[in-house]
CSV table of N, CA and C in Angstrom, one decimal:
chain,number,residue,atom,x,y,z
A,8,MET,N,91.7,83.5,126.1
A,8,MET,CA,93.1,84.3,126.2
A,8,MET,C,92.0,86.1,126.8
A,9,ASP,N,92.4,86.6,126.9
A,9,ASP,CA,91.7,87.8,127.4
A,9,ASP,C,92.6,89.0,126.8
A,10,PRO,N,91.6,90.4,126.2
A,10,PRO,CA,92.7,91.4,125.5
A,10,PRO,C,94.7,91.5,126.2
A,11,GLY,N,94.3,91.6,127.8
A,11,GLY,CA,95.2,92.3,128.3
A,11,GLY,C,96.3,91.3,128.3
A,12,THR,N,96.0,89.9,127.9
A,12,THR,CA,97.2,89.1,128.3
A,12,THR,C,97.8,89.3,126.5
A,13,ILE,N,96.9,89.3,125.7
A,13,ILE,CA,97.2,88.8,123.7
A,13,ILE,C,98.1,90.6,124.1
A,14,GLU,N,97.9,91.5,124.2
A,14,GLU,CA,98.0,92.7,124.2
A,14,GLU,C,99.8,92.7,124.7
A,15,HIS,N,99.9,92.5,126.5
A,15,HIS,CA,101.5,91.9,127.1
A,15,HIS,C,101.9,91.2,125.9
A,16,GLU,N,101.7,90.4,125.7
A,16,GLU,CA,102.4,89.2,124.8
A,16,GLU,C,102.6,89.3,123.3
A,17,ALA,N,101.8,90.4,123.1
A,17,ALA,CA,102.2,91.3,121.2
A,17,ALA,C,103.3,92.1,121.6
A,18,LEU,N,103.9,93.3,122.7
A,18,LEU,CA,104.6,94.0,123.0
A,18,LEU,C,105.8,93.2,123.3
A,19,GLY,N,105.9,92.0,123.4
A,19,GLY,CA,107.3,91.5,123.8
A,19,GLY,C,107.7,91.1,122.2
A,20,PHE,N,107.0,91.2,121.4
A,20,PHE,CA,107.4,91.0,120.1
A,20,PHE,C,108.2,91.5,119.5
A,21,PRO,N,109.4,91.3,118.3
A,21,PRO,CA,109.9,91.8,117.4
A,21,PRO,C,109.3,93.2,117.1
A,22,PRO,N,109.3,94.2,116.2
A,22,PRO,CA,108.8,95.4,116.1
A,22,PRO,C,108.0,94.9,114.6
A,23,GLU,N,108.9,94.2,113.6
A,23,GLU,CA,108.6,93.9,112.6
A,23,GLU,C,107.4,92.8,112.8
A,24,ASP,N,107.0,91.9,113.4
A,24,ASP,CA,105.7,91.0,114.0
A,24,ASP,C,104.9,91.9,114.9
A,25,GLN,N,105.3,93.0,115.0
A,25,GLN,CA,104.1,94.0,116.1
A,25,GLN,C,103.4,94.5,114.4
A,26,ALA,N,104.4,95.4,113.8
A,26,ALA,CA,103.6,95.9,112.2
A,26,ALA,C,102.8,94.9,112.1
A,27,LYS,N,103.1,93.7,111.8
A,27,LYS,CA,102.3,92.3,110.9
A,27,LYS,C,101.1,92.2,111.4
A,28,LEU,N,101.2,92.0,113.2
A,28,LEU,CA,99.9,91.7,113.6
A,28,LEU,C,98.7,92.9,114.1
A,29,ALA,N,99.4,94.0,113.7
A,29,ALA,CA,98.6,95.4,114.2
A,29,ALA,C,98.0,95.6,112.5
A,30,GLN,N,98.3,95.3,111.3
A,30,GLN,CA,98.3,95.7,110.2
A,30,GLN,C,97.0,94.3,110.2
A,31,LYS,N,97.5,93.4,110.2
A,31,LYS,CA,95.7,92.5,109.9
A,31,LYS,C,94.7,92.8,111.0
A,32,LEU,N,95.2,93.0,112.6
A,32,LEU,CA,94.4,93.6,113.2
A,32,LEU,C,93.4,94.7,112.4
A,33,LEU,N,93.8,95.7,112.4
A,33,LEU,CA,93.4,96.5,111.6
A,33,LEU,C,92.7,96.4,110.4
A,34,LEU,N,92.7,95.6,109.4
A,34,LEU,CA,92.0,95.1,108.1
A,34,LEU,C,91.3,94.0,108.8
A,35,SER,N,91.6,93.7,109.6
A,35,SER,CA,90.3,92.6,109.9
A,35,SER,C,88.7,93.5,110.0
A,36,LEU,N,89.1,94.8,111.4
A,36,LEU,CA,88.3,95.8,111.4
A,36,LEU,C,87.5,96.7,110.2
A,37,ASP,N,88.1,96.3,109.1
A,37,ASP,CA,87.4,96.6,107.8
A,37,ASP,C,86.4,95.9,106.8
A,38,SER,N,86.1,94.4,107.3
A,38,SER,CA,86.0,93.7,106.9
A,38,SER,C,84.3,94.1,106.5
A,39,LEU,N,83.8,94.1,106.0
A,39,LEU,CA,82.7,93.7,106.1
A,39,LEU,C,81.8,93.1,104.7
A,40,SER,N,80.6,92.1,105.2
A,40,SER,CA,80.7,91.6,103.8
A,40,SER,C,79.3,92.2,102.6
A,41,GLU,N,79.4,91.7,101.8
A,41,GLU,CA,79.0,92.3,101.1
A,41,GLU,C,77.3,92.5,101.0
A,42,ASP,N,76.5,92.3,101.5
A,42,ASP,CA,75.8,92.7,102.0
A,42,ASP,C,75.8,94.3,103.3
A,43,GLU,N,76.5,93.8,103.9
A,43,GLU,CA,76.7,94.4,105.4
A,43,GLU,C,77.0,96.4,104.6
A,44,SER,N,77.9,95.8,103.5
A,44,SER,CA,78.5,97.1,102.8
A,44,SER,C,77.6,97.5,101.9
A,45,ASP,N,76.6,97.1,101.4
A,45,ASP,CA,75.5,97.6,100.6
A,45,ASP,C,74.5,98.2,101.1
A,46,GLN,N,73.8,97.9,102.3
A,46,GLN,CA,73.3,98.4,103.7
A,46,GLN,C,74.3,100.2,104.2
A,47,VAL,N,75.7,99.6,104.7
A,47,VAL,CA,76.4,100.9,105.2
A,47,VAL,C,76.4,102.2,104.1
A,48,TRP,N,77.3,101.6,102.9
A,48,TRP,CA,77.3,102.9,102.2
A,48,TRP,C,76.4,103.9,101.6
A,49,PRO,N,75.3,103.5,101.1
A,49,PRO,CA,74.1,104.4,101.0
A,49,PRO,C,74.0,105.4,102.4
A,50,VAL,N,74.0,105.2,103.6
A,50,VAL,CA,73.6,105.4,104.7
A,50,VAL,C,75.1,106.4,104.1
A,51,GLU,N,76.5,106.1,104.7
A,51,GLU,CA,77.2,106.8,104.7
A,51,GLU,C,77.5,108.1,103.8
A,52,ALA,N,77.2,107.5,102.6
A,52,ALA,CA,77.1,108.6,101.6
A,52,ALA,C,75.9,109.7,101.8
A,53,ASP,N,74.9,109.5,102.3
A,53,ASP,CA,74.2,110.4,102.7
A,53,ASP,C,74.6,111.0,103.9
A,54,ARG,N,75.3,111.1,104.7
A,54,ARG,CA,76.2,111.7,105.9
A,54,ARG,C,76.8,112.5,105.6
A,55,ARG,N,77.7,111.9,104.6
A,55,ARG,CA,78.3,112.6,103.9
A,55,ARG,C,78.2,114.2,103.4
A,56,THR,N,76.7,113.5,101.7
A,56,THR,CA,76.3,114.7,101.1
A,56,THR,C,75.7,116.1,102.6
A,57,ARG,N,74.9,115.3,103.2
A,57,ARG,CA,74.4,116.6,104.4
A,57,ARG,C,75.6,117.2,105.3
A,58,GLU,N,76.9,116.5,105.3
A,58,GLU,CA,77.6,117.2,106.2
A,58,GLU,C,78.3,118.5,104.6
A,59,LEU,N,78.4,117.9,103.6
A,59,LEU,CA,79.0,119.3,102.5
A,59,LEU,C,78.1,119.9,102.1
A,60,ASP,N,76.9,119.6,102.3
A,60,ASP,CA,75.6,120.7,102.2
A,60,ASP,C,75.5,121.8,103.6
A,61,ARG,N,75.6,121.4,104.5
A,61,ARG,CA,75.6,122.0,105.6
A,61,ARG,C,77.2,122.9,105.8
A,62,GLY,N,78.0,122.5,105.0
A,62,GLY,CA,79.5,122.9,105.0
A,62,GLY,C,79.9,122.8,106.3
A,63,ASP,N,79.7,122.2,107.0
A,63,ASP,CA,80.6,120.9,108.2
A,63,ASP,C,81.7,120.8,107.7
A,64,VAL,N,82.0,120.5,106.7
A,64,VAL,CA,83.7,120.1,105.7
A,64,VAL,C,83.6,120.8,104.3
A,65,GLN,N,84.6,120.6,103.8
A,65,GLN,CA,85.5,121.1,102.8
A,65,GLN,C,85.6,119.9,101.9
A,66,PRO,N,85.0,120.1,100.7
A,66,PRO,CA,85.5,118.9,99.8
A,66,PRO,C,87.2,119.1,99.5
A,67,ILE,N,87.4,118.0,99.1
A,67,ILE,CA,89.2,118.0,98.7
A,67,ILE,C,89.3,117.2,97.3
A,68,ALA,N,90.4,117.7,96.7
A,68,ALA,CA,90.0,117.4,95.3
A,68,ALA,C,90.4,116.4,95.3
A,69,ALA,N,90.5,115.3,94.0
A,69,ALA,CA,90.7,113.9,93.8
A,69,ALA,C,92.3,114.0,93.9
A,70,GLU,N,92.7,115.0,93.2
A,70,GLU,CA,94.2,114.6,93.0
A,70,GLU,C,94.7,115.2,94.1
A,71,GLU,N,94.4,116.2,94.9
A,71,GLU,CA,95.0,116.1,96.3
A,71,GLU,C,95.2,115.2,97.3
A,72,VAL,N,93.5,113.9,97.0
A,72,VAL,CA,93.4,113.2,97.8
A,72,VAL,C,94.6,112.2,97.7
A,73,ARG,N,94.7,112.2,96.2
A,73,ARG,CA,96.1,110.5,95.4
A,73,ARG,C,96.9,111.4,96.3
A,74,LYS,N,97.5,112.3,96.2
A,74,LYS,CA,98.8,112.9,96.3
A,74,LYS,C,99.3,112.4,98.2
A,75,LYS,N,98.3,112.4,98.3
A,75,LYS,CA,98.2,112.6,100.5
A,75,LYS,C,98.3,110.9,100.2
A,76,ALA,N,97.7,110.4,99.5
A,76,ALA,CA,97.8,108.4,99.8
A,76,ALA,C,98.9,108.0,98.9
A,77,ARG,N,99.7,108.8,97.8
A,77,ARG,CA,101.2,108.3,97.3
A,77,ARG,C,102.0,108.3,98.5
A,78,ASN,N,101.9,109.7,99.1
A,78,ASN,CA,102.8,110.0,100.1
A,78,ASN,C,102.7,109.0,101.4
A,79,LEU,N,101.6,108.5,101.7
A,79,LEU,CA,101.3,107.8,102.7
A,79,LEU,C,101.8,106.2,102.5
A,80,LEU,N,101.6,105.9,101.4
A,80,LEU,CA,101.9,104.6,100.5
A,80,LEU,C,103.8,104.5,100.6
A,81,ARG,N,104.2,105.5,100.0
A,81,ARG,CA,105.9,105.9,100.1
A,81,ARG,C,106.2,105.6,101.8
A,82,LEU,N,105.7,105.9,102.6
A,82,LEU,CA,106.2,106.2,104.1
A,82,LEU,C,105.8,104.8,104.4
A,83,SER,N,104.8,104.4,104.6
A,83,SER,CA,104.8,102.6,105.0
A,83,SER,C,105.9,101.9,104.4
A,84,ILE,N,106.2,101.8,102.7
A,84,ILE,CA,106.6,101.7,102.1
A,84,ILE,C,108.4,101.7,103.0
A,85,SER,N,108.9,102.9,103.3
A,85,SER,CA,109.8,103.1,103.7
A,85,SER,C,110.1,102.7,105.8
A,86,PHE,N,108.6,103.0,105.9
A,86,PHE,CA,108.9,102.3,107.3
A,86,PHE,C,109.0,100.6,107.9
A,87,THR,N,108.2,99.8,106.5
A,87,THR,CA,108.6,98.3,106.3
A,87,THR,C,110.0,98.2,106.0
A,88,ARG,N,110.6,98.8,105.1
A,88,ARG,CA,112.1,98.3,105.0
A,88,ARG,C,113.0,98.3,106.3
A,89,ARG,N,112.8,99.8,107.1
A,89,ARG,CA,113.9,100.6,108.0
A,89,ARG,C,113.4,99.5,109.3
A,90,LEU,N,112.0,98.5,109.0
A,90,LEU,CA,111.6,97.6,110.1
A,90,LEU,C,112.1,96.3,109.8
A,91,LYS,N,112.1,95.6,108.4
A,91,LYS,CA,112.9,94.8,107.7
A,91,LYS,C,114.2,94.9,108.4
A,92,GLU,N,115.2,96.0,107.8
A,92,GLU,CA,116.3,96.0,108.1
A,92,GLU,C,117.1,96.2,109.8
A,93,SER,N,116.1,96.5,110.6
A,93,SER,CA,116.3,96.5,112.0
A,93,SER,C,116.8,98.1,111.8
A,94,THR,N,116.7,99.1,111.2
A,94,THR,CA,117.3,100.7,111.4
A,94,THR,C,116.5,100.9,112.5
A,95,LEU,N,115.1,100.6,113.0
A,95,LEU,CA,114.2,100.8,113.8
A,95,LEU,C,114.2,100.2,115.1
A,96,LYS,N,114.6,100.7,116.3
A,96,LYS,CA,114.5,99.9,118.0
A,96,LYS,C,113.7,100.0,118.5
A,97,PRO,N,112.9,99.7,119.0
A,97,PRO,CA,111.5,99.6,119.8
A,97,PRO,C,111.4,100.6,120.8
A,98,SER,N,112.8,101.0,121.3
A,98,SER,CA,113.0,102.5,121.9
A,98,SER,C,112.5,103.4,121.6
A,99,HIS,N,112.9,104.1,119.7
A,99,HIS,CA,112.8,104.5,118.9
A,99,HIS,C,111.2,105.0,118.6
A,100,THR,N,111.2,106.5,118.7
A,100,THR,CA,109.6,106.5,118.1
A,100,THR,C,110.0,107.6,116.6
A,101,THR,N,108.8,107.4,115.4
A,101,THR,CA,109.0,107.9,114.6
A,101,THR,C,108.0,108.8,114.4
A,102,ARG,N,108.0,110.2,113.8
A,102,ARG,CA,106.8,110.8,113.4
A,102,ARG,C,107.0,110.3,112.2
A,103,LEU,N,105.4,110.6,112.1
A,103,LEU,CA,105.5,110.6,110.4
A,103,LEU,C,104.4,111.7,109.7
A,104,ASN,N,105.0,112.2,109.2
A,104,ASN,CA,104.2,113.2,108.3
A,104,ASN,C,103.8,113.3,107.1
A,105,VAL,N,102.6,113.3,107.6
A,105,VAL,CA,101.4,112.6,106.1
A,105,VAL,C,100.7,114.3,105.5
A,106,ARG,N,101.5,114.8,105.5
A,106,ARG,CA,100.7,116.1,104.9
A,106,ARG,C,101.4,116.1,103.9
A,107,GLY,N,100.7,116.4,102.7
A,107,GLY,CA,101.0,116.8,101.4
A,107,GLY,C,102.0,118.0,100.7
């Protein structure tokens, strides 16, 4: 089955099933073996350090990151509950404000 066919089929799923499928697909992209992770993360840490040293990016305080993560989690839980309660219809669009 090609990706276009899968996409067409998935778009016909109920919203809750679409959300579950999307989550599984996204999580599968993050799956690295321990060896891959051991190779990738030092390179990523060096890249981020260089960006900070050059001033390309600004550091964010840990408390600010935690605050944003909590807000995202609350939004995700709320969105999932609304899907389960079928208060969101496929034709509706919801804009999530993740700024903390």
